[in-house]
Coordinates of C-alpha atoms in Angstrom, one line a residue:
M1023 CA 134.7 87.3 123.7
S1024 CA 134.7 89.4 119.5
F1025 CA 132.8 87.5 117.3
P1026 CA 136.0 87.8 114.4
M1027 CA 137.8 86.1 117.6
K1028 CA 135.2 83.2 117.7
T1029 CA 135.0 82.8 113.2
R1030 CA 138.6 82.9 113.9
L1031 CA 139.0 79.5 115.8
L1032 CA 136.2 78.0 113.9
S1033 CA 138.0 78.0 110.5
P1034 CA 139.8 74.8 110.5
L1035 CA 137.0 73.6 111.3
L1036 CA 134.3 73.9 109.0
G1037 CA 133.9 70.8 107.5
L1038 CA 133.1 69.7 109.8
L1039 CA 129.1 70.8 110.5
L1040 CA 128.3 70.4 107.0
A1041 CA 126.2 67.0 107.1
S1042 CA 127.8 63.7 105.3
D1043 CA 125.8 62.7 101.9
A1044 CA 126.0 59.1 103.1
F1045 CA 123.3 60.4 105.9
A1046 CA 119.2 60.7 103.5
E1047 CA 115.4 61.6 104.2
W1048 CA 114.2 58.4 102.5
R1049 CA 110.5 58.3 100.5
T1050 CA 108.2 56.0 98.3
E1051 CA 106.9 56.7 95.6
S1052 CA 104.4 54.4 93.2
F1053 CA 105.1 54.0 89.6
I1054 CA 101.1 51.6 87.7
L1055 CA 103.4 50.3 84.7
K1056 CA 101.4 48.6 82.1
P1057 CA 102.0 45.9 80.0
G1058 CA 104.5 47.7 77.0
W1059 CA 105.4 50.7 77.6
N1060 CA 105.3 53.9 79.8
A1061 CA 106.4 56.4 81.5
I1062 CA 107.6 58.4 84.4
Y1063 CA 109.0 60.6 86.2
S1064 CA 111.1 60.4 89.5
G1065 CA 111.3 62.7 92.6
V1066 CA 113.0 60.2 94.7
D1067 CA 116.9 59.9 93.6
A1068 CA 117.6 56.3 94.3
S1069 CA 120.9 56.1 93.4
Y1070 CA 121.5 54.3 95.9
T1071 CA 121.7 51.3 94.6
T1072 CA 120.7 50.3 91.2
I1073 CA 118.6 49.3 88.9
D1074 CA 118.9 46.2 88.5
Q1075 CA 118.5 45.9 92.6
L1076 CA 116.0 47.8 92.5
L1077 CA 114.1 46.0 89.9
S1078 CA 114.8 42.5 90.9
A1079 CA 111.1 41.7 92.4
Y1080 CA 110.0 42.7 88.9
P1081 CA 111.8 40.6 86.2
G1082 CA 108.8 41.8 83.5
V1083 CA 110.5 44.6 83.5
L1084 CA 113.2 44.4 80.9
E1085 CA 114.2 47.6 79.5
V1086 CA 114.4 51.2 81.0
W1087 CA 114.9 54.9 78.8
R1088 CA 116.4 58.0 80.5
W1089 CA 116.0 61.3 78.8
Q1090 CA 118.4 63.8 79.6
P1091 CA 117.2 66.2 78.2
E1092 CA 121.3 68.1 78.3
R1093 CA 121.7 65.9 75.2
V1094 CA 117.5 67.2 73.7
D1095 CA 117.2 66.2 70.1
P1096 CA 114.9 69.1 68.8
R1097 CA 113.2 67.5 66.4
L1098 CA 109.9 66.1 66.3
P1099 CA 110.2 62.2 65.1
A1100 CA 106.8 61.7 62.8
D1101 CA 106.8 57.8 62.8
V1102 CA 106.3 57.5 66.9
T1103 CA 106.5 54.0 66.0
R1104 CA 110.2 53.0 66.5
V1105 CA 111.7 52.8 70.0
P1106 CA 114.4 55.7 71.8
T1107 CA 116.8 55.7 69.9
G1108 CA 119.3 58.5 69.4
V1109 CA 122.1 61.0 71.6
E1110 CA 119.3 61.8 74.5
W1111 CA 118.5 58.7 75.4
S1112 CA 120.4 56.2 78.1
T1113 CA 119.6 52.7 78.4
W1114 CA 119.0 50.2 81.0
K1115 CA 118.4 46.0 79.8
R1116 CA 117.6 43.7 81.8
D1117 CA 120.4 41.2 81.5
L1118 CA 122.1 42.7 78.7
P1119 CA 125.0 44.5 80.3
E1120 CA 126.7 45.3 76.8
E1121 CA 124.1 47.5 76.1
T1122 CA 123.2 49.0 79.4
T1123 CA 124.5 52.5 79.3
F1124 CA 123.3 53.7 82.6
T1125 CA 122.3 52.3 86.0
Q1126 CA 121.4 53.7 88.7
L1127 CA 117.6 56.0 89.0
S1128 CA 117.9 59.6 89.8
A1129 CA 115.3 61.8 89.8
N1130 CA 114.3 64.9 88.6
Y1131 CA 114.8 62.8 84.4
G1132 CA 111.5 60.9 83.0
Y1133 CA 111.8 57.5 81.8
L1134 CA 110.6 55.3 79.3
V1135 CA 109.3 51.8 81.0
R1136 CA 109.4 48.7 79.2
L1137 CA 106.8 45.7 81.2
A1138 CA 106.7 42.3 79.1
D1139 CA 103.5 41.6 77.2
S1140 CA 102.7 38.9 79.3
S1141 CA 103.2 40.4 82.6
N1142 CA 99.9 41.3 84.9
Q1143 CA 99.4 45.7 85.7
L1144 CA 102.3 46.6 87.6
T1145 CA 102.5 49.6 91.4
I1146 CA 106.3 49.6 91.2
P1147 CA 107.3 51.3 95.3
I1148 CA 110.7 53.6 94.7
K1149 CA 112.2 54.5 97.4
G1150 CA 114.9 57.2 97.3
R1151 CA 116.2 60.3 99.0
A1152 CA 113.6 63.2 99.2
T1153 CA 115.0 65.7 96.1
L1154 CA 113.6 68.7 95.0
P1155 CA 111.3 69.5 92.1
E1156 CA 113.7 70.1 88.6
V1157 CA 111.9 69.9 85.2
R1158 CA 114.9 71.4 82.0
W1159 CA 112.8 73.0 80.0
R1160 CA 114.7 74.1 76.8
G1161 CA 113.1 76.4 74.3
D1162 CA 113.5 75.0 70.5
A1163 CA 112.8 71.3 72.1
L1164 CA 110.3 68.8 73.0
H1165 CA 110.6 66.9 76.8
L1166 CA 109.8 64.3 78.7
A1167 CA 108.8 66.1 81.3
G1168 CA 106.7 65.5 85.2
F1169 CA 105.2 67.7 87.3
P1170 CA 105.5 68.2 91.3
V1171 CA 101.4 67.5 92.3
L1172 CA 100.0 66.1 94.9
T1173 CA 100.0 62.0 95.7
T1174 CA 96.4 62.0 96.4
G1175 CA 93.5 64.2 95.4
T1176 CA 92.7 66.4 93.5
T1177 CA 95.2 67.8 90.4
P1178 CA 95.0 71.0 87.8
T1179 CA 95.1 70.1 84.4
F1180 CA 97.9 70.7 82.6
S1181 CA 96.6 74.1 81.0
T1182 CA 96.3 75.9 84.3
Y1183 CA 99.1 74.4 86.1
L1184 CA 101.7 75.7 83.3
A1185 CA 99.6 78.9 82.3
A1186 CA 100.8 79.8 85.8
G1187 CA 103.8 80.0 84.5
G1188 CA 103.5 81.6 81.5
F1189 CA 103.2 78.4 79.4
S1190 CA 100.5 78.9 76.3
L1191 CA 100.0 75.5 74.9
G1192 CA 97.8 76.4 72.0
S1193 CA 97.1 73.5 69.7
V1194 CA 100.7 71.5 70.7
P1195 CA 99.7 68.0 71.8
V1196 CA 101.0 66.7 75.4
L1197 CA 101.3 62.8 75.3
R1198 CA 100.3 60.2 77.3
Y1199 CA 101.5 56.5 77.5
N1200 CA 99.0 54.1 78.1
G1201 CA 100.8 50.4 78.1
G1202 CA 101.3 47.9 75.3
P1203 CA 103.1 48.8 71.3
I1204 CA 104.5 51.7 70.9
A1205 CA 101.9 53.3 68.0
N1206 CA 101.4 56.1 66.5
G1207 CA 98.1 57.9 68.2
T1208 CA 97.2 55.0 70.5
N1209 CA 100.8 55.5 73.1
P1210 CA 102.2 57.2 72.9
L1211 CA 98.3 59.4 73.3
T1212 CA 97.5 62.2 72.6
T1213 CA 95.3 64.3 75.6
V1214 CA 93.3 67.7 75.6
P1215 CA 95.5 69.9 78.2
T1216 CA 91.9 71.8 79.3
V1217 CA 90.1 68.5 80.9
T1218 CA 93.7 65.9 81.5
R1219 CA 95.2 66.3 84.7
I1220 CA 98.1 65.4 85.7
V1221 CA 98.9 62.3 87.9
R1222 CA 102.5 62.8 90.3
G1223 CA 105.2 60.8 88.9
Q1224 CA 104.2 59.8 85.4
A1225 CA 106.0 62.0 82.1
Y1226 CA 104.5 63.3 79.5
W1227 CA 105.9 64.4 75.4
I1228 CA 105.5 68.6 76.1
R1229 CA 107.2 70.4 73.3
T1230 CA 108.0 74.3 74.5
N1231 CA 109.1 77.1 72.8
Q1232 CA 110.7 78.8 75.1
F1233 CA 112.9 78.7 78.3
S1234 CA 111.7 78.2 81.9
R1235 CA 112.5 76.6 85.5
Y1236 CA 108.9 76.0 85.8
Y1237 CA 108.1 73.5 87.7
G1238 CA 105.0 75.0 89.8
P1239 CA 103.3 77.9 90.5
L1240 CA 105.5 78.1 94.6
K1241 CA 109.0 78.0 93.2
V1242 CA 111.4 76.6 96.7
E1243 CA 114.4 77.1 97.0
V1244 CA 116.8 75.9 99.9
S1245 CA 119.9 78.3 101.6
A1246 CA 122.2 75.4 101.8
G1247 CA 121.9 72.7 99.3
D1248 CA 119.4 70.6 97.8
G1249 CA 117.6 70.2 101.7
I1250 CA 117.7 71.4 104.7
K1251 CA 120.4 69.5 106.4
F1252 CA 122.0 70.4 109.9
G1253 CA 124.1 67.8 110.6
D1254 CA 125.9 68.2 113.7
R1255 CA 126.4 72.1 114.5
G1256 CA 123.7 73.9 112.7
D1257 CA 121.3 75.5 113.9
S1258 CA 118.8 77.4 111.3
Q1259 CA 118.4 77.5 107.1
S1260 CA 116.4 79.1 105.3
L1261 CA 113.5 78.5 102.8
L1262 CA 113.0 81.4 99.6
L1263 CA 109.7 80.9 98.5
T1264 CA 108.4 82.2 96.0
N1265 CA 104.7 83.0 94.3
V1266 CA 105.8 83.4 89.9
T1267 CA 102.3 83.7 89.2
S1268 CA 100.5 86.3 88.4
A1269 CA 98.2 85.6 90.8
S1270 CA 97.5 85.5 94.6
L1271 CA 98.8 81.7 95.9
T1272 CA 98.0 80.3 99.4
F1273 CA 100.2 76.9 100.6
T1274 CA 100.7 75.7 103.7
V1275 CA 104.4 73.9 105.6
A1276 CA 103.8 71.4 107.6
S1277 CA 106.2 68.6 108.3
A1278 CA 105.9 65.3 108.0
A1279 CA 107.3 61.9 108.2
S1280 CA 111.1 59.8 106.7
D1281 CA 110.0 55.9 105.7
A1282 CA 112.8 54.4 107.1
A1283 CA 116.1 53.7 105.3
P1284 CA 116.9 50.7 102.9
A1285 CA 119.2 48.2 103.9
G1286 CA 122.1 49.2 104.7
Q1287 CA 122.0 52.9 104.7
P1288 CA 122.1 55.2 107.7
F1289 CA 119.2 54.1 110.7
V1290 CA 116.7 56.7 110.5
Q1291 CA 116.0 57.2 114.8
G1292 CA 113.4 59.2 114.1
A1293 CA 111.7 63.1 111.9
V1294 CA 113.5 65.9 113.1
P1295 CA 112.0 68.2 115.9
V1296 CA 111.4 71.6 114.0
Q1297 CA 110.6 75.6 114.5
V1298 CA 109.5 77.8 111.2
K1299 CA 109.8 81.4 111.6
V1300 CA 108.8 83.0 108.7
D1301 CA 108.9 86.5 108.0
A1302 CA 109.5 89.2 110.3
E1303 CA 108.4 86.7 113.3
T1304 CA 110.1 86.6 116.4
S1305 CA 110.3 83.5 118.0
F1306 CA 110.4 80.3 116.0
T1307 CA 107.3 78.1 116.5
P1308 CA 107.6 74.8 116.9
L1309 CA 106.0 73.3 113.7
S1310 CA 103.1 71.0 115.3
A1311 CA 100.3 72.0 112.5
A1312 CA 100.5 72.7 109.4
R1313 CA 101.6 76.4 109.3
S1314 CA 99.2 78.7 106.1
I1315 CA 100.5 81.0 104.0
T1316 CA 99.5 84.0 101.3
L1317 CA 102.1 85.3 98.7
A1318 CA 100.9 88.3 96.4
A1319 CA 101.7 87.8 92.8
G1320 CA 105.5 87.3 92.4
A1321 CA 105.9 87.9 96.2
I1322 CA 108.3 85.9 98.8
A1323 CA 108.3 84.6 102.0
R1324 CA 111.5 83.1 104.2
V1325 CA 111.1 80.9 106.1
Q1326 CA 113.4 80.0 108.4
V1327 CA 113.9 77.0 109.7
A1328 CA 116.1 76.3 112.8
V1329 CA 116.3 72.4 114.8
D1330 CA 114.9 71.8 117.8
R1331 CA 118.3 69.2 119.7
T1332 CA 117.0 69.6 122.9
G1333 CA 114.5 67.0 120.9
L1334 CA 117.4 64.7 119.9
A1335 CA 118.3 62.0 122.0
G1336 CA 120.6 59.6 121.5
A1337 CA 125.1 59.3 121.4
V1338 CA 126.4 61.3 119.4
G1339 CA 126.2 60.6 115.7
T1340 CA 122.2 59.4 115.6
H1341 CA 120.4 60.5 112.6
F1342 CA 117.6 61.7 112.4
A1343 CA 115.3 62.0 109.2
S1344 CA 112.2 64.1 107.9
L1345 CA 110.7 65.5 105.7
L1346 CA 108.6 69.9 105.2
K1347 CA 105.9 69.0 103.1
L1348 CA 104.8 72.3 101.1
T1349 CA 101.7 72.4 99.1
T1350 CA 99.5 75.1 97.5
T1351 CA 95.7 75.4 98.2
A1352 CA 94.2 78.7 96.8
G1353 CA 95.8 80.2 93.5
V1354 CA 97.1 77.4 92.2
A1355 CA 96.1 73.9 93.7
G1356 CA 97.1 71.5 93.8
Q1357 CA 101.3 71.2 93.7
E1358 CA 103.5 69.8 96.8
V1359 CA 107.0 69.4 97.3
Y1360 CA 108.9 67.5 99.8
V1361 CA 112.0 69.5 101.5
P1362 CA 114.3 67.6 103.9
V1363 CA 115.4 67.1 106.1
T1364 CA 118.1 65.7 108.2
A1365 CA 120.0 66.5 111.8
E1366 CA 122.3 64.6 113.9
V1367 CA 123.4 64.3 117.3
G1368 CA 126.2 66.5 118.1
S1369 CA 129.0 65.9 120.0
V1370 CA 129.8 69.1 123.2
A1371 CA 133.3 67.8 123.1
G1372 CA 135.1 71.0 122.6
L1373 CA 136.6 74.3 123.3
W1374 CA 133.4 76.9 125.0
I1375 CA 134.4 80.1 124.9
G1376 CA 131.5 82.9 127.4
E1377 CA 130.1 86.0 129.8
A1378 CA 129.0 85.2 133.3
Q1379 CA 127.2 88.4 134.8
I1380 CA 127.7 88.8 138.6
T1381 CA 123.7 89.9 139.7
Q1382 CA 123.7 89.2 142.8
V1383 CA 126.6 89.3 145.8
G1384 CA 126.2 88.4 149.8
S1385 CA 128.4 87.7 153.2
V1386 CA 127.9 84.9 154.5
A1387 CA 126.5 84.8 158.4
L1388 CA 127.0 81.7 160.6
R1389 CA 124.4 80.7 162.9
Y1390 CA 125.4 78.6 165.7
E1391 CA 123.8 76.5 167.8
R1392 CA 122.6 77.4 171.5
D1393 CA 121.3 75.1 174.6
A1394 CA 117.7 75.2 175.8
A1395 CA 119.2 77.9 178.1
G1396 CA 119.9 79.6 174.9
N1397 CA 123.5 79.9 175.6
T1398 CA 126.1 79.1 172.1
V1399 CA 127.0 75.9 172.9
Y1400 CA 131.3 75.2 172.1
G1401 CA 132.6 72.9 170.6
S1402 CA 135.7 70.4 171.7
D1403 CA 138.0 72.4 170.4
G1404 CA 136.8 75.4 172.5
K1405 CA 135.0 77.0 169.4
P1406 CA 131.3 77.6 169.0
R1407 CA 129.3 75.2 167.1
I1408 CA 128.7 76.1 163.5
I1409 CA 125.9 74.2 162.3
E1410 CA 124.3 76.0 159.3
D1411 CA 125.4 79.1 157.0
L1412 CA 123.3 81.1 156.3
T1413 CA 123.8 83.6 152.5
T1414 CA 121.9 86.7 153.0
P1415 CA 119.6 87.2 153.7
G1416 CA 118.1 84.3 152.9
S1417 CA 119.0 81.4 149.9
A1418 CA 121.3 82.4 146.8
G1419 CA 118.4 83.1 145.5
T1420 CA 117.5 85.9 147.8
L1421 CA 121.5 87.1 147.4
P1422 CA 120.9 91.0 147.4
A1423 CA 121.7 92.9 144.1
V1424 CA 124.4 94.7 142.7
D1425 CA 124.1 98.2 141.2
R1426 CA 125.3 96.7 138.3
S1427 CA 126.3 93.5 136.7
Y1428 CA 130.2 92.5 136.5
P1429 CA 131.4 90.1 134.3
L1430 CA 133.6 87.0 134.5
R1431 CA 135.4 85.6 131.5
V1432 CA 134.3 81.8 132.1
M1433 CA 136.1 79.3 129.2
L1434 CA 136.5 75.7 129.5
H1435 CA 137.2 72.7 127.5
V1436 CA 134.7 69.3 127.5
N1437 CA 136.2 66.3 126.0
A1438 CA 134.9 63.0 125.0
S1439 CA 133.7 61.8 127.6
G1440 CA 131.5 65.0 128.4
Q1441 CA 134.5 65.4 131.6
A1442 CA 134.6 69.7 131.7
T1443 CA 138.1 71.6 132.7
L1444 CA 137.7 74.9 133.8
L1445 CA 140.9 76.9 131.9
S1446 CA 142.6 80.2 132.6
H1447 CA 144.7 80.3 129.1
I1448 CA 144.8 78.1 125.9
Y1449 CA 146.3 78.6 122.5
Q1450 CA 144.7 76.9 119.2
G1451 CA 147.5 76.5 115.9
T1452 CA 149.2 74.3 114.4
L1453 CA 151.2 71.3 116.3
A1454 CA 155.2 71.5 116.6
V1455 CA 155.0 67.3 116.2
A1456 CA 150.9 66.3 114.5
P1457 CA 149.5 63.9 112.1
P1458 CA 149.1 65.4 108.5
E1459 CA 145.4 64.8 109.1
A1460 CA 145.2 66.5 112.2
P1461 CA 147.7 69.7 111.6
V1462 CA 145.8 72.1 114.1
G1463 CA 145.0 71.5 118.3
L1464 CA 144.5 73.2 120.6
V1465 CA 147.8 73.2 124.2
R1466 CA 148.4 74.8 127.3
Q1467 CA 151.8 75.6 126.4
E1468 CA 153.6 77.7 123.9
S1469 CA 156.4 75.2 123.1
L1470 CA 153.7 73.5 121.3
L1471 CA 152.9 74.5 118.4
A1472 CA 154.9 75.1 115.6
P1473 CA 157.6 77.6 115.5
A1474 CA 156.7 78.9 112.0
D1475 CA 153.9 79.8 112.2
L1476 CA 152.7 81.2 115.3
K1477 CA 151.6 84.1 113.8
N1478 CA 147.9 82.4 113.2
A1479 CA 148.0 80.7 116.2
V1480 CA 145.2 82.3 118.8
R1481 CA 146.1 82.5 122.7
L1482 CA 142.5 82.8 124.9
S1483 CA 142.3 83.9 127.9
V1484 CA 141.3 84.7 132.1
A1485 CA 142.5 87.5 133.7
H1486 CA 140.4 86.5 136.7
L1487 CA 141.1 82.4 137.9
P1488 CA 145.2 82.5 139.2
L1489 CA 148.1 81.8 136.7
D1490 CA 147.8 78.2 135.1
T1491 CA 144.7 77.2 136.1
A1492 CA 142.9 73.4 134.5
L1493 CA 140.5 72.6 136.9
A1494 CA 139.0 68.8 136.7
L1495 CA 135.1 70.0 136.6
G1496 CA 132.2 67.0 137.8
G1497 CA 129.4 66.4 136.8
G1498 CA 129.4 65.6 132.6
F1499 CA 128.4 68.8 130.5
A1500 CA 124.9 68.1 129.8
P1501 CA 122.0 70.1 130.3
G1502 CA 120.5 70.5 133.4
A1503 CA 124.8 69.5 135.3
T1504 CA 125.9 71.2 137.5
L1505 CA 129.4 71.5 137.2
A1506 CA 132.1 72.0 140.4
G1507 CA 135.3 71.3 141.2
A1508 CA 138.2 72.0 144.3
P1509 CA 138.4 75.3 145.4
L1510 CA 140.6 77.6 143.0
V1511 CA 143.3 78.4 146.4
T1512 CA 145.5 81.5 146.2
A1513 CA 148.8 81.4 148.7
F1514 CA 148.3 83.5 150.7
D1515 CA 152.4 84.2 149.7
S1516 CA 151.4 84.0 145.9
A1517 CA 152.7 86.5 143.6
I1518 CA 149.1 87.1 142.2
N1519 CA 147.8 87.3 145.6
P1520 CA 145.8 91.2 145.2
F1521 CA 147.2 91.3 149.8
V1522 CA 151.0 91.1 148.3
H1523 CA 152.3 94.5 147.6
L1524 CA 156.4 94.2 146.7
Y1525 CA 156.9 97.8 147.7
H1526 CA 154.6 98.4 150.2
P1527 CA 156.5 97.5 153.5
D1528 CA 153.3 97.0 155.6
H1529 CA 152.8 93.6 153.0
D1530 CA 155.3 91.7 152.4
N1531 CA 154.8 89.5 155.2
L1532 CA 157.7 90.0 156.5
D1533 CA 158.4 91.1 160.4
A1534 CA 159.3 94.7 161.0
R1535 CA 163.1 93.3 160.3
F1536 CA 162.1 92.3 157.5
A1537 CA 164.1 89.2 158.9
S1538 CA 161.5 86.3 159.9
T1539 CA 158.5 85.7 157.0
L1540 CA 155.3 86.1 159.1
P1541 CA 152.1 83.4 158.3
A1542 CA 149.6 83.8 156.7
G1543 CA 146.8 86.0 158.4
R1544 CA 149.2 88.0 159.6
E1545 CA 149.6 90.1 156.3
S1546 CA 147.6 88.6 154.0
F1547 CA 145.4 85.7 153.8
A1548 CA 145.2 82.6 151.5
I1549 CA 142.3 83.3 148.8
R1550 CA 139.7 80.2 148.4
R1551 CA 137.2 80.3 145.2
S1552 CA 134.8 77.7 144.5
I1553 CA 133.6 78.3 141.4
S1554 CA 130.7 76.3 140.2
L1555 CA 128.1 76.4 136.4
K1556 CA 124.8 74.7 136.5
L1557 CA 123.6 74.3 133.2
D1558 CA 120.6 75.2 132.1
A1559 CA 118.3 72.3 132.1
T1560 CA 116.3 73.4 129.0
A1561 CA 117.1 75.7 126.2
P1562 CA 115.9 80.2 128.0
S1563 CA 112.5 81.7 125.6
D1564 CA 115.2 83.8 124.1
S1565 CA 118.2 81.3 122.7
G1566 CA 118.7 80.4 119.1
A1567 CA 118.0 76.6 118.0
E1568 CA 121.8 75.7 119.0
W1569 CA 121.5 75.5 122.1
G1570 CA 122.4 72.8 123.9
T1571 CA 124.7 72.4 120.8
S1572 CA 126.4 74.7 119.5
T1573 CA 125.3 77.2 122.7
M1574 CA 124.6 76.7 126.6
T1575 CA 124.1 78.4 129.4
G1576 CA 123.2 79.1 132.5
T1577 CA 123.8 80.3 136.2
Y1578 CA 127.2 81.2 137.8
S1579 CA 127.6 80.5 141.7
E1580 CA 130.9 81.1 143.9
F1581 CA 131.8 81.5 146.9
I1582 CA 135.0 83.3 147.6
E1583 CA 136.8 82.8 151.0
G1584 CA 139.3 85.3 152.3
P1585 CA 139.6 88.3 150.8
Y1586 CA 136.6 89.3 153.6
K1587 CA 136.6 88.4 157.4
T1588 CA 133.6 86.5 156.3
P1589 CA 132.9 84.6 152.9
I1590 CA 131.4 86.0 150.2
R1591 CA 128.4 84.5 147.9
A1592 CA 128.3 85.8 143.9
Q1593 CA 126.2 84.6 141.7
G1594 CA 125.3 85.5 137.9
T1595 CA 124.2 84.1 134.9
F1596 CA 126.3 82.5 132.0
S1597 CA 126.6 82.1 128.5
L1598 CA 128.6 80.1 126.7
Y1599 CA 129.9 79.6 123.3
K1600 CA 130.9 76.8 121.5
V1601 CA 134.1 77.9 119.1
S1602 CA 136.3 74.5 119.1
D1603 CA 135.7 70.7 118.2
I1604 CA 138.6 69.6 119.3
S1605 CA 137.4 67.3 122.1
A1606 CA 141.7 66.7 122.8
I1607 CA 144.4 69.7 124.8
T1608 CA 147.6 68.4 123.1
T1609 CA 150.2 67.5 126.1
P1610 CA 153.8 67.2 125.9

């Protein structure tokens, strides 16, 4: 099977590979609020619910103001005793919908939060979707920014952390809020950047004189969007990890559990079993312990992340979620970034195409029953009684090897219940009669396709199988299962029987006078083929991460009667690739 054909079959179905935004990986961040004005910077996206609901248990929180850098006002107010105002702010006010201009808490924004003066200090946990960090710097503006540093432990100072990104704070102050009323010199309070350590979850006023996207010494990029979403078919994605500093940087990559999903969100069954491969490594290894990586100044590491789908158990659609935790440990230590990872249990339903490589072939010897004197025992039909079929020279595992393996194409369709059907041909194309939401289908008859779009249809065939084969295989398409069905029989007088030759008088199944039809076995023989496919129970060591969902491997066995005086058994290995997600074959 050529790769272009595989691509063409999949093209109408690519949308099925994308993970739904409804699935998420969760993390809880805690924010300390003192009576009065506070500044926070959220690293999680809680937009799945409203601020009213998030803060319903905290009636003392009266106002939340969001700093919107896309509307940045470059003026630094001389009088900081005024409450926030201007187009660069959106507001939420408790019980004042007419003065509320935003209703959800998003990640990577700075917020001013007012806690009632009569309240005690609070620690408010906010659960949200883990999000890659982002800081929106401009070259002429004041910023209310926060940074992805350690949740616990010693964090870097502002000078150390920002100098690694080429920032020179000089005499420009860093201001932080301490609660209480807004008052010049006390709230916000000027800090000393060389001494003050960054606190995760807090936002600070900082003025910069350069454009930058710097949020830390390690820049984290995902190959597909804002997280690693395997969905129900994806196999691997890449992280690009860049040392943006001018010195060596060491960091660790570890797996971390997702929090439980909030009420009303899809249930998280468990962690995603991930495997990683760093740069030139040739194979994936489970991320069971933290991996340490060191990058030279300006260097980039490519970390491929794969899901081990054999570790995803449950019904189709069952959701798994976890996090990759990246922590800098040397160079500029103290950065902490969480990359969300999700996967769902996929369906095996669809069209599978592959190839078996036959590597062993042998005839079948028959062992006959003998009496105590060594004489053959005959049955009531007058024939020797067979007590065992032996595959020469022994079990199937010791079949004689062929000098050169030969291929057999294999094509299966698996329905939504896991029932597999062995096929000799199939069409995929626009159906003549189909609902608008599913115009493309699989059929075994060309007449069921739309005539006007036949040029875009695809026909796939398996030449070694009898015409119009659609053999139901028992066993259920799943790792470790054996798929087998009734024998495929080619009649002795069939036009496709290899013993029948239209222009050879000795192979036309007619007597010497060409008057009477001869019975089976005189000039041609019926051919019976019993095919079984034993699926591997676990992924082979050289298989990709997509094994079990979009690829499958196993052992091919075939028992052939008719062409030779004794039955023949053939055996080899096979690989199958899922090329279509269509779970049903359209019939008239």
